[in-house]
Short mmCIF file of C-alpha atoms and ligand atoms in Angstrom, two decimals:
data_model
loop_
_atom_site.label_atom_id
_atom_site.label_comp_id
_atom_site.label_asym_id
_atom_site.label_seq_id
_atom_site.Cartn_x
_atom_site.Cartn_y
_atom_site.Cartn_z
CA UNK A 167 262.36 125.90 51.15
CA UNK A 168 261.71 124.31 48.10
CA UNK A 169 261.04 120.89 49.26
CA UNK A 170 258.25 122.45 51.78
CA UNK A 171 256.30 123.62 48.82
CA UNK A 172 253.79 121.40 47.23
CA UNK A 173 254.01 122.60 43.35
CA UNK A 174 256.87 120.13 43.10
CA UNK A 175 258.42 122.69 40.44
CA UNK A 176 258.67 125.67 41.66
CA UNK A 177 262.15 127.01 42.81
CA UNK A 178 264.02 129.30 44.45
CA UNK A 179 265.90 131.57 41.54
CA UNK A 180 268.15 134.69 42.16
CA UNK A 181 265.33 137.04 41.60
CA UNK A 182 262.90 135.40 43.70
CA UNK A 183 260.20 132.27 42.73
CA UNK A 184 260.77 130.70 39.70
CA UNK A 185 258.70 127.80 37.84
CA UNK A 186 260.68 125.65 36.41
CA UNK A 187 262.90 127.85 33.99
CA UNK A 188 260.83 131.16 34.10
CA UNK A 189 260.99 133.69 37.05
CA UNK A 190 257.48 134.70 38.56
CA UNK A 191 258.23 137.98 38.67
CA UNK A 192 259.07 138.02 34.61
CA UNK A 193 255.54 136.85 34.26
CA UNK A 194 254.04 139.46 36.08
CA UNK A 195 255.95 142.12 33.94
CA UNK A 196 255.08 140.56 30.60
CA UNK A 197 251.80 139.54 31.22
CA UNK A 198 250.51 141.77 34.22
CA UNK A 199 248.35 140.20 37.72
CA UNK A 200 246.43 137.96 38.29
CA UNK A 201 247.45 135.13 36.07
CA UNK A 202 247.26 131.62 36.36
CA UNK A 203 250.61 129.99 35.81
CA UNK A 204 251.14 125.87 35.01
CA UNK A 205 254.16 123.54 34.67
CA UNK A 206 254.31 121.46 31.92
CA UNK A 207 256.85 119.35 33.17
CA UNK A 208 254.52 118.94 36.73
CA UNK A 209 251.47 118.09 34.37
CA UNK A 210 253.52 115.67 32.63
CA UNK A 211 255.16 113.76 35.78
CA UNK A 212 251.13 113.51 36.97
CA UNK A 213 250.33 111.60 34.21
CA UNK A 214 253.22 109.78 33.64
CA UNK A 215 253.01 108.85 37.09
CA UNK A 216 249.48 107.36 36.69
CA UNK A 217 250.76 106.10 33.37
CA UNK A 218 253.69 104.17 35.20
CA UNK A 219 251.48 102.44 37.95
CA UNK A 220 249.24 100.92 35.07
CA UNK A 221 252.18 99.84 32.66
CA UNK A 222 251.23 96.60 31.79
CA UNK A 223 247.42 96.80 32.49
CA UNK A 224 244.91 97.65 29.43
CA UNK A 225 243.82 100.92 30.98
CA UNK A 226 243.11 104.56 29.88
CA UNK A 227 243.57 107.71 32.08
CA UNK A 228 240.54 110.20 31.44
CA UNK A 229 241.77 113.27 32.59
CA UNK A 230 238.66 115.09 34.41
CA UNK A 231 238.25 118.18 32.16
CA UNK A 232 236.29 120.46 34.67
CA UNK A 233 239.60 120.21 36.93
CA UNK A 234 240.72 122.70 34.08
CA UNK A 235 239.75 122.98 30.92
CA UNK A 236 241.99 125.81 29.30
CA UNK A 237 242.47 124.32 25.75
CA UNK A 238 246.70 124.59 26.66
CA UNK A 239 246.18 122.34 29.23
CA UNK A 240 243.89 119.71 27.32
CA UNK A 241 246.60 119.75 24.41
CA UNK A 242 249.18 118.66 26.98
CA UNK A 243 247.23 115.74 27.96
CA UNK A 244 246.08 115.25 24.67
CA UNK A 245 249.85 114.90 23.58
CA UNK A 246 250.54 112.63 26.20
CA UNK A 247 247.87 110.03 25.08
CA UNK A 248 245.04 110.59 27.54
CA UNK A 249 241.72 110.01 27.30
CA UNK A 250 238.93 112.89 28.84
CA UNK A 251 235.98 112.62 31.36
CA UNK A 252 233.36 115.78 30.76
CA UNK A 253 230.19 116.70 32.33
CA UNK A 254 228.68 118.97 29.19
CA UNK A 255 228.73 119.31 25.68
CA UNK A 256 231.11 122.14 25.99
CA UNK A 257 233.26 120.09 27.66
CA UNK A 258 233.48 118.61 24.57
CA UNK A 259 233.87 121.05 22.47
CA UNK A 260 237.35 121.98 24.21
CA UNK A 261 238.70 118.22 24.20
CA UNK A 262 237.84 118.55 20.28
CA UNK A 263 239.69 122.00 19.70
CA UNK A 264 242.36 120.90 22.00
CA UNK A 265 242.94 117.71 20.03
CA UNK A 266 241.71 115.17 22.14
CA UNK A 267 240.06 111.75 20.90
CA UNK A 268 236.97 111.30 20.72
CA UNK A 269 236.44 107.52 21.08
CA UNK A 270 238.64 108.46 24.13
CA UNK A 271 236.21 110.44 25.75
CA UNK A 272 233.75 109.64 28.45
CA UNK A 273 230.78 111.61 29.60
CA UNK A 274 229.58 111.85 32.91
CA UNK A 275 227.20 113.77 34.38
CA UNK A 276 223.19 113.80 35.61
CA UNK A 277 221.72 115.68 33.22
CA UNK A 278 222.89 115.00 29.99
CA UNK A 279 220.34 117.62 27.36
CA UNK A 280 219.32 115.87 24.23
CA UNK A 281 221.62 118.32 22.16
CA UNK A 282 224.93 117.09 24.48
CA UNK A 283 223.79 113.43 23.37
CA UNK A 284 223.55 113.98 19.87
CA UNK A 285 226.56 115.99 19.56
CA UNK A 286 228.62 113.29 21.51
CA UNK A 287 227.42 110.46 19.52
CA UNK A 288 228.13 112.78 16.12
CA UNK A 289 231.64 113.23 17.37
CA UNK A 290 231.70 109.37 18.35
CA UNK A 291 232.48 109.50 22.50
CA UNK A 292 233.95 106.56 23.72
CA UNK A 293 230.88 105.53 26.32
CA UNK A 294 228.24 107.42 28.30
CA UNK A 295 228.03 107.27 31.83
CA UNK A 296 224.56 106.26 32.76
CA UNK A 297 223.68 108.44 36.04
CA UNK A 298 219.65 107.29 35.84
CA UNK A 299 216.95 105.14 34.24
CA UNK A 300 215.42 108.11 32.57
CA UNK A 301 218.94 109.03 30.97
CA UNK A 302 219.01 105.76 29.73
CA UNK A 303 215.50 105.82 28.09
CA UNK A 304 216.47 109.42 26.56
CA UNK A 305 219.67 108.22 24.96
CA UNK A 306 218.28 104.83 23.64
CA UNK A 307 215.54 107.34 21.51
CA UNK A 308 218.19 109.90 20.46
CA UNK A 309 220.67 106.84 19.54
CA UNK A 310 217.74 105.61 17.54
CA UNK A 311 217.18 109.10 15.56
CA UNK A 312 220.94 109.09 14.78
CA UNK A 313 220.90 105.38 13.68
CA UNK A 314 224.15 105.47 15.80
CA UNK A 315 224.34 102.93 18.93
CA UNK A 316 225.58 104.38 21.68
CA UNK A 317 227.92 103.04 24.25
CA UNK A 318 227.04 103.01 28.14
CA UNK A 319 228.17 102.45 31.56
CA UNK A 320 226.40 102.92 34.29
CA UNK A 321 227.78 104.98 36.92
CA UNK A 322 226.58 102.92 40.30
CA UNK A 323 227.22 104.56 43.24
CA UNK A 324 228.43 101.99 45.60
CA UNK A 325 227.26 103.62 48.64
CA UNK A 326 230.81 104.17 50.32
CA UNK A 327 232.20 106.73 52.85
CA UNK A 328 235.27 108.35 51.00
CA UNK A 329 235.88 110.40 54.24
CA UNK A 330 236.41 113.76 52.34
CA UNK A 331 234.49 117.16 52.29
CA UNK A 332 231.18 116.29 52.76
CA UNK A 333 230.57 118.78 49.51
CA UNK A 334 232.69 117.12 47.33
CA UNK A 335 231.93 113.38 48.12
CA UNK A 336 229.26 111.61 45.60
CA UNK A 337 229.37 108.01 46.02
CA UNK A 338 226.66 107.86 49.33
CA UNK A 339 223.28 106.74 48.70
CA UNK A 340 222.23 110.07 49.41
CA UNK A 341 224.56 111.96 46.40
CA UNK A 342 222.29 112.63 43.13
CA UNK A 343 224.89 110.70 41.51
CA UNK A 344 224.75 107.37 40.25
CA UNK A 345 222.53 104.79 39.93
CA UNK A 346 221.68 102.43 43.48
CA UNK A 347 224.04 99.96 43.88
CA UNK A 348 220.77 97.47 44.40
CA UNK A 349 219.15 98.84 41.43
CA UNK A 350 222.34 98.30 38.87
CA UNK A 351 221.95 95.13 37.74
CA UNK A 352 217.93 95.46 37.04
CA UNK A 353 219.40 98.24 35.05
CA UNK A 354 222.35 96.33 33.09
CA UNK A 355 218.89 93.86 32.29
CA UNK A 356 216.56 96.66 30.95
CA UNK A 357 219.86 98.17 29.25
CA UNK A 358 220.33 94.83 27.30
CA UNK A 359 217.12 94.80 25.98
CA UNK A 360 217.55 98.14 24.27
CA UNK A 361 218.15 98.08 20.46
CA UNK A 362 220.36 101.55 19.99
CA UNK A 363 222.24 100.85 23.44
CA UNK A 364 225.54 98.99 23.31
CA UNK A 365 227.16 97.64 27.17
CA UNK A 366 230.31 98.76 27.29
CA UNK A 367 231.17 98.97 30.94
CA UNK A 368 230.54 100.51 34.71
CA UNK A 369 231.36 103.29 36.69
CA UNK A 370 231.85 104.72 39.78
CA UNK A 371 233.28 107.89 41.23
CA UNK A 372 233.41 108.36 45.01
CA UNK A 373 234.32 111.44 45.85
CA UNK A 374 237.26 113.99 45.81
CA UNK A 375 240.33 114.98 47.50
CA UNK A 376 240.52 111.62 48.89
CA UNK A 377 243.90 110.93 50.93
CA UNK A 378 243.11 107.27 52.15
CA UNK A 379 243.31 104.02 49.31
CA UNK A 380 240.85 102.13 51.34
CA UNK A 381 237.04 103.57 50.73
CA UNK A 382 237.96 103.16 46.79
CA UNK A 383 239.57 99.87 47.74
CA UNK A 384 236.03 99.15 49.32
CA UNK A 385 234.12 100.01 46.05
CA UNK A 386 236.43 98.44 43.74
CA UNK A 387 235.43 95.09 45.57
CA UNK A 388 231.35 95.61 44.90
CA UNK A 389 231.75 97.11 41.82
CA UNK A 390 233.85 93.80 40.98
CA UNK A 391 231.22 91.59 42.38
CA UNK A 392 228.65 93.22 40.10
CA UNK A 393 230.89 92.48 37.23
CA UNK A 394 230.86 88.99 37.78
CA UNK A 395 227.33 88.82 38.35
CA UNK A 396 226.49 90.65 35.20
CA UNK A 397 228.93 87.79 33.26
CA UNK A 398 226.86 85.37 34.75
CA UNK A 399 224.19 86.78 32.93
CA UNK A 400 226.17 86.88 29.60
CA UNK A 401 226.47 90.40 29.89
CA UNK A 402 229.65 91.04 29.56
CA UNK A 403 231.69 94.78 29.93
CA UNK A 404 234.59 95.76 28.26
CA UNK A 405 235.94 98.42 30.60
CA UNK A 406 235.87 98.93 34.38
CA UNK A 407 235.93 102.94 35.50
CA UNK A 408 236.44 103.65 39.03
CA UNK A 409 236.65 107.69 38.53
CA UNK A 410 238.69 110.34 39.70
CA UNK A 411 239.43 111.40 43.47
CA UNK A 412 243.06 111.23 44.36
CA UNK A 413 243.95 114.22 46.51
CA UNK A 414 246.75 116.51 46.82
CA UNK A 415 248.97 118.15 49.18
CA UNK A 416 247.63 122.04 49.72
CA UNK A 417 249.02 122.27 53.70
CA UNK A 418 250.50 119.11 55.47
CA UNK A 419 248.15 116.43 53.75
CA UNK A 420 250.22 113.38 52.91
CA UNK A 421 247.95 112.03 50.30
CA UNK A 422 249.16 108.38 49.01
CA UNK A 423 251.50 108.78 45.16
CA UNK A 424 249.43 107.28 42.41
CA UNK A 425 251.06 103.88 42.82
CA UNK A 426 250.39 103.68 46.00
CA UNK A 427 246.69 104.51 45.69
CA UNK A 428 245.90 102.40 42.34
CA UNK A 429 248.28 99.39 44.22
CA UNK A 430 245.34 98.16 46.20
CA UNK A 431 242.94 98.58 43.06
CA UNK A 432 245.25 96.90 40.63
CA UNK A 433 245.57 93.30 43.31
CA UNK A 434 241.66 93.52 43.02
CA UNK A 435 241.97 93.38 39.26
CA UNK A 436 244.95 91.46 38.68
CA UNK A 437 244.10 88.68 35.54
CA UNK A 438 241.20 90.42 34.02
CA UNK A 439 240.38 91.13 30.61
CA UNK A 440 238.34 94.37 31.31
CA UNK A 441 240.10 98.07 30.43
CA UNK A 442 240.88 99.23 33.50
CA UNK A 443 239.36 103.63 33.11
CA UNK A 444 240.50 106.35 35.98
CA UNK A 445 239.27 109.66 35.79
CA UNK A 446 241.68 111.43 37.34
CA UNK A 447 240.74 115.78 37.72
CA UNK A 448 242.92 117.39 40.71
CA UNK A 449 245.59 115.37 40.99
CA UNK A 450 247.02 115.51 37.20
CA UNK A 451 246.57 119.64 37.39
CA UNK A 452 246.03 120.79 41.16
CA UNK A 453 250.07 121.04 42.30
CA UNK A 454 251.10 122.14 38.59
CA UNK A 455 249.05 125.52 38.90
CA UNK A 456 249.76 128.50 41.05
CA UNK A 457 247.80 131.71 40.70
CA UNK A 458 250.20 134.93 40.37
CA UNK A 459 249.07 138.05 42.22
CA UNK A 460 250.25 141.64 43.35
CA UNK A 461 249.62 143.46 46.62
CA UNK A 462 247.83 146.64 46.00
CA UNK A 463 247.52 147.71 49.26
CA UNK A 464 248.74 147.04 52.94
CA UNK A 465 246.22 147.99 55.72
CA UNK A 466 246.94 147.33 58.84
CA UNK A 467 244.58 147.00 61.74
CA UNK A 468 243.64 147.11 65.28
CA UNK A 469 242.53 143.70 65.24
CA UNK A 470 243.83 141.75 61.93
CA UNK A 471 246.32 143.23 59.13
CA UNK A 472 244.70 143.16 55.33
CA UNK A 473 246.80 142.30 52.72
CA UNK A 474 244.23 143.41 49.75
CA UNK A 475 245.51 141.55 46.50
CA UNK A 476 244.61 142.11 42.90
CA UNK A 477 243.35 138.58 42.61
CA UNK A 478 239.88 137.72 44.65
CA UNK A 479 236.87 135.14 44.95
CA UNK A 480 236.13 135.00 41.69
CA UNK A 481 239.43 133.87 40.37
CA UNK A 482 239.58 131.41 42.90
CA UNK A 483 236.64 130.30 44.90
CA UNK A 484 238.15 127.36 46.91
CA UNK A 485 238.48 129.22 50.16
CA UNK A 486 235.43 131.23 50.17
CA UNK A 487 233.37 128.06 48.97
CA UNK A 488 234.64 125.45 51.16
CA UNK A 489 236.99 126.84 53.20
CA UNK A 490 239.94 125.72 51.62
CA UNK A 491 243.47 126.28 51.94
CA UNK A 492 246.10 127.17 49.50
CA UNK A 493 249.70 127.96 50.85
CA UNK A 494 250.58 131.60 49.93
CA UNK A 495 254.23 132.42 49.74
CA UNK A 496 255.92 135.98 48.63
CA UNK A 497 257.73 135.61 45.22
CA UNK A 498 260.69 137.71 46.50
CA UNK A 499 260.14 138.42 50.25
CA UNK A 500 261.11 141.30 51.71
CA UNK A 501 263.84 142.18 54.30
CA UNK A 502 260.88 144.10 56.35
CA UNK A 503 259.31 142.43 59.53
CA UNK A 504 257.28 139.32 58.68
CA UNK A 505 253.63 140.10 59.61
CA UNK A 506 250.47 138.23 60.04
CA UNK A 507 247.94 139.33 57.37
CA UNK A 508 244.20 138.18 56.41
CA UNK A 509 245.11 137.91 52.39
CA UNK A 510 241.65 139.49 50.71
CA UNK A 511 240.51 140.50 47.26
CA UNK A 512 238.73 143.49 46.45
CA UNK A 513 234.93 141.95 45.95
CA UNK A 514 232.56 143.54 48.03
CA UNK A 515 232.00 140.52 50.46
CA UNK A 516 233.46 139.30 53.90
CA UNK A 517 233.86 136.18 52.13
CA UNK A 518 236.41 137.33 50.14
CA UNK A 519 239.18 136.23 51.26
CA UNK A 520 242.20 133.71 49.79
CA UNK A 521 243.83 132.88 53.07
CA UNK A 522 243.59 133.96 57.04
CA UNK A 523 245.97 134.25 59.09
CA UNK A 524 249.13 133.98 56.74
CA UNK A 525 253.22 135.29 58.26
CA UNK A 526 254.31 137.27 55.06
CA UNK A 527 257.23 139.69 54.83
CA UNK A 528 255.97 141.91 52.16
CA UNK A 529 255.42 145.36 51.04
CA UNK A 530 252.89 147.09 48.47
CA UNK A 531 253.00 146.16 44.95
CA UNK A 532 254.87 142.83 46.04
CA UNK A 533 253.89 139.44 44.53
CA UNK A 534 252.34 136.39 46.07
CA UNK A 535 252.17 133.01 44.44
CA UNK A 536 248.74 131.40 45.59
CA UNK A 537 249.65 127.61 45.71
CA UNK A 538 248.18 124.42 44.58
CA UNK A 539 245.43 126.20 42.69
CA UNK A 540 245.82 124.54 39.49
CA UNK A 541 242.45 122.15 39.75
CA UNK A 542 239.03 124.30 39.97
CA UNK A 543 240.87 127.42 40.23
CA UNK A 544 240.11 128.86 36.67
CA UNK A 545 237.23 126.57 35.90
CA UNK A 546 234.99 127.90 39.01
CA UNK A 547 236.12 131.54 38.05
CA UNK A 548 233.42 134.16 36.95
CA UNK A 549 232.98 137.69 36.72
CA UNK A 550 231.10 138.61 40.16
CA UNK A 551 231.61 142.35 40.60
CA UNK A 552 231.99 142.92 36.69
CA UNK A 553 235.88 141.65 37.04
CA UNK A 554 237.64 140.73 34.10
CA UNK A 555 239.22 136.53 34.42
CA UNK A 556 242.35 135.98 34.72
CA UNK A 557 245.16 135.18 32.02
CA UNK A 558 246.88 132.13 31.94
CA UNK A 559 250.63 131.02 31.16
CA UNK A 560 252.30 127.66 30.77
CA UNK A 561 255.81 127.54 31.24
CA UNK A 562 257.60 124.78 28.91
CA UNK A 563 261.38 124.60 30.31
CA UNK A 564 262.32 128.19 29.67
CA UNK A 565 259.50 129.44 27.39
CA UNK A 566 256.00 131.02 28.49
CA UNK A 567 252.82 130.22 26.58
CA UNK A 568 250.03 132.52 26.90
CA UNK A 569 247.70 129.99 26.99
CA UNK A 570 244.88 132.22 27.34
CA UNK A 571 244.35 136.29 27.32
CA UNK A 572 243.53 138.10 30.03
CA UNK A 573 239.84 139.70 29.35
CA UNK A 574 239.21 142.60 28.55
CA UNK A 575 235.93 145.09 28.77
CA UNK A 576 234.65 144.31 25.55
CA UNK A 577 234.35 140.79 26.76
CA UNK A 578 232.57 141.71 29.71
CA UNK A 579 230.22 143.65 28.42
CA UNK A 580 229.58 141.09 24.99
CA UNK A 581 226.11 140.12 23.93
CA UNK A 582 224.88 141.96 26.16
CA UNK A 583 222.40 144.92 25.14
CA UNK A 584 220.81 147.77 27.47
CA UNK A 585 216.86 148.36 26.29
CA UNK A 586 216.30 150.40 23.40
N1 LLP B 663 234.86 111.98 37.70
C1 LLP B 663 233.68 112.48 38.12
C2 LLP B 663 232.44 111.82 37.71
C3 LLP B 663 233.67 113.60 38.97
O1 LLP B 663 232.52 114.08 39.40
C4 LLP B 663 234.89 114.22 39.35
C5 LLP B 663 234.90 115.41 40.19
C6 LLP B 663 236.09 113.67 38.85
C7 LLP B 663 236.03 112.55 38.04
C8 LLP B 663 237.43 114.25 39.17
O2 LLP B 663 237.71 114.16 40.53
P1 LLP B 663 239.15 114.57 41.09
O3 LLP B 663 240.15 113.55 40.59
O4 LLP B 663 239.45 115.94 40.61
O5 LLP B 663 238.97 114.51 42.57
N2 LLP B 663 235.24 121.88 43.02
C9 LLP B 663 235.70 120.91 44.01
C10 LLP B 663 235.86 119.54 43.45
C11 LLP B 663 234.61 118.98 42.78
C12 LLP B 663 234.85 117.62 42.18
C13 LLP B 663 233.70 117.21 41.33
N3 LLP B 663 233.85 115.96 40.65
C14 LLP B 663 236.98 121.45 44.62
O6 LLP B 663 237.43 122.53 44.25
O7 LLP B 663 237.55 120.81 45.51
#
């Protein structure tokens, strides 16, 4: 059974699910439902994995904070020598707290606020990803008010399929992301010319969940060419950042390991100078997270059988925003007749739901471990219907970290004030 599952440390203990040393259902009794719960050691072995395919390379691994950015799970990465990829000041913030590196981080994103630049080039950011000619512009005069250069890369969209969901794919000429692949090197020009704008390097990010090497094979090649053509200008880049995207197994996807997809990437860049920067998001945290939730009620029906759980949309939005699936296995099923139930949360919308369709041999008050829901799981949470977010746990060997607290009321309801 074990092998079937995709969070590649999760196993079968006398009492019922365990992750890696800790039983799911102690969890629940400690801690209470629904909680996030993480792997250390499956965090780890995704980095170390990315870390292994680039021995040898000068590269950096920024870890794409809005994948998850509980400060517990930062600090592991931060341990582990990565470098960060945020999309907002507060991004920041966490990588800070969570004792990430500054000149480590870089910052994506199309709408960087004048505050988020200042406060990045006070903490000293490793580069900014340019996403537009105005950005550019802003940054040069908020540089300039600092008297601190600050260092760029464009993010050029190379104008590639990645053949993923069309929601989450950003590198077609029609994304908002990115500058035009035609308009990049007029750009690099204009860039040059700016006195409180360094040229460090170039981006691109194509898309997510990607399962096949070759569409970031594709834009490795003409961001390369640009590269060269840019030398051939004297302007010459320190570091090379083709993004994040790898995907991950949820159902019966056989995405490609991280050697295997950064094998193709690495033969295009074999005897260069240039840093080579990934920004890796899901696959570092998606198959090291599970979400932890109790059945409140059975409710069976003429047409479909509801298993209502205490866990719902706004924990995890993945299936009600794009459909997604997430495997959804009992922690200690039941010697009752499996059944087919539609697995819903209580929110007040048909859309509500975590999985259809799913064989489960379960009673009330049973658990359910909601699978591979480590990446945009708590990030995309919120508190639709006034519900309280979820607590989190990472399990070190045989220890359990609250990592954070499950909220409570008075967090709800803070800064908040009725009229006088
Ligand atoms: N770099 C940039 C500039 C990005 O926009 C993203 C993700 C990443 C890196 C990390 O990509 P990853 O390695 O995680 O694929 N909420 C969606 C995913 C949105 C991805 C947005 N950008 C989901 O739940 O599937």
């Amino acid at each position: 059974m074990t092998t079937a599952l995709p969070v590649p440390t999760l196993v079968q203990g006398p009492t019922g699910l365990m992750l890696e040393g800790v039983a799911l259902s102690e969890i629940a009794a400690r801690h209470g439902t629904p909680t996030y719960v993480y792997s250390r050691a499956a965090l780890t072995a995704a980095f170390e994995a990315y870390q292994t395919a680039l021995a040898g390379r000068k590269s950096l691994v920024c870890y794409a904070v809005k994948a998850n950015s509980s400060l517990g799970i930062l600090s592991v990465f931060a341990r582990l020598g990565a470098g960060f990829d945020i999309v907002s000041g507060g991004e920041l913030a966490r990588v800070l707290a969570a004792g990430g590196e500054a000149h480590k981080v870089v910052f994506s994103g199309v709408g960087k606020s004048r505050e988020e630049m200042r406060y990045a080039l006070e903490a000293g950011i490793g580069c900014f990803n340019v996403e537009s000619a105005a950005e550019l512009d802003r940054l040069n005069e908020v540089a300039g008010s600092l008297g601190k250069p600050a260092p760029i890369a464009f993010r050029v969209n190379p104008d590639v399929d990645p053949k993923t969901h069309p929601y989450i794919s950003t590198g077609l000429r029609s994304n908002k992301f990115g500058v035009a692949f035609t308009e990049a090197l007029a750009l690099y020009r204009k860039a040059a010319t700016l006195p409180h704008i360094e040229i460090s390097g170039i981006d691109c990010h194509i898309g997510s969940q990607l399962l096949d090497p070759a569409p970031m094979a594709e834009a490795a090649a003409k961001i390369l060419g640009l590269v060269d053509q840019l030398a051939s200008e004297g302007i010459r880049l320190d570091h090379i950042d083709l993004g994040g995207g790898l995907g991950i197994r949820y159902r019966d996807e056989e995405p490609p390991s991280a050697s295997t997809y950064l094998a193709p990437l690495l033969e295009c860049f074999a005897g260069r100078e240039e840093t080579l920067c990934f920004e890796p998001g899901r696959s570092l945290v998606g198959n090291a997270g599970l979400l932890l939730t109790r059945i409140e009620y059975l409710k069976p029906g003429v047409e479909k059988n509801f298993a209502i759980i205490d866990a719902a949309m706004n924990d995890l939005a993945r299936p009600a925003l794009y459909d997604a699936y997430h495997e959804i296995v009992a922690v200690a099923p039941k010697a009752v007749e499996a059944r087919s139930y539609e697995v819903v949360g209580p929110i007040c919308e048909s859309g509500d739901f975590l999985g259809h369709d799913r064989e489960l041999a379960v009673e009330e008050g049973d658990l359910l471990a909601i699978l591979s829901a480590g990446a945009y799981g708590m990030t995309m949470s919120s508190n639709y219907n006034t519900r309280t977010r979820a607590a989190e746990v990472l399990v070190d060997g045989a220890v359990m970290h609250v990592i954070r607290e499950r909220e409570t009321l008075e967090h709800l309801l803070k800064g908040e004030t009725p009229l006088p």
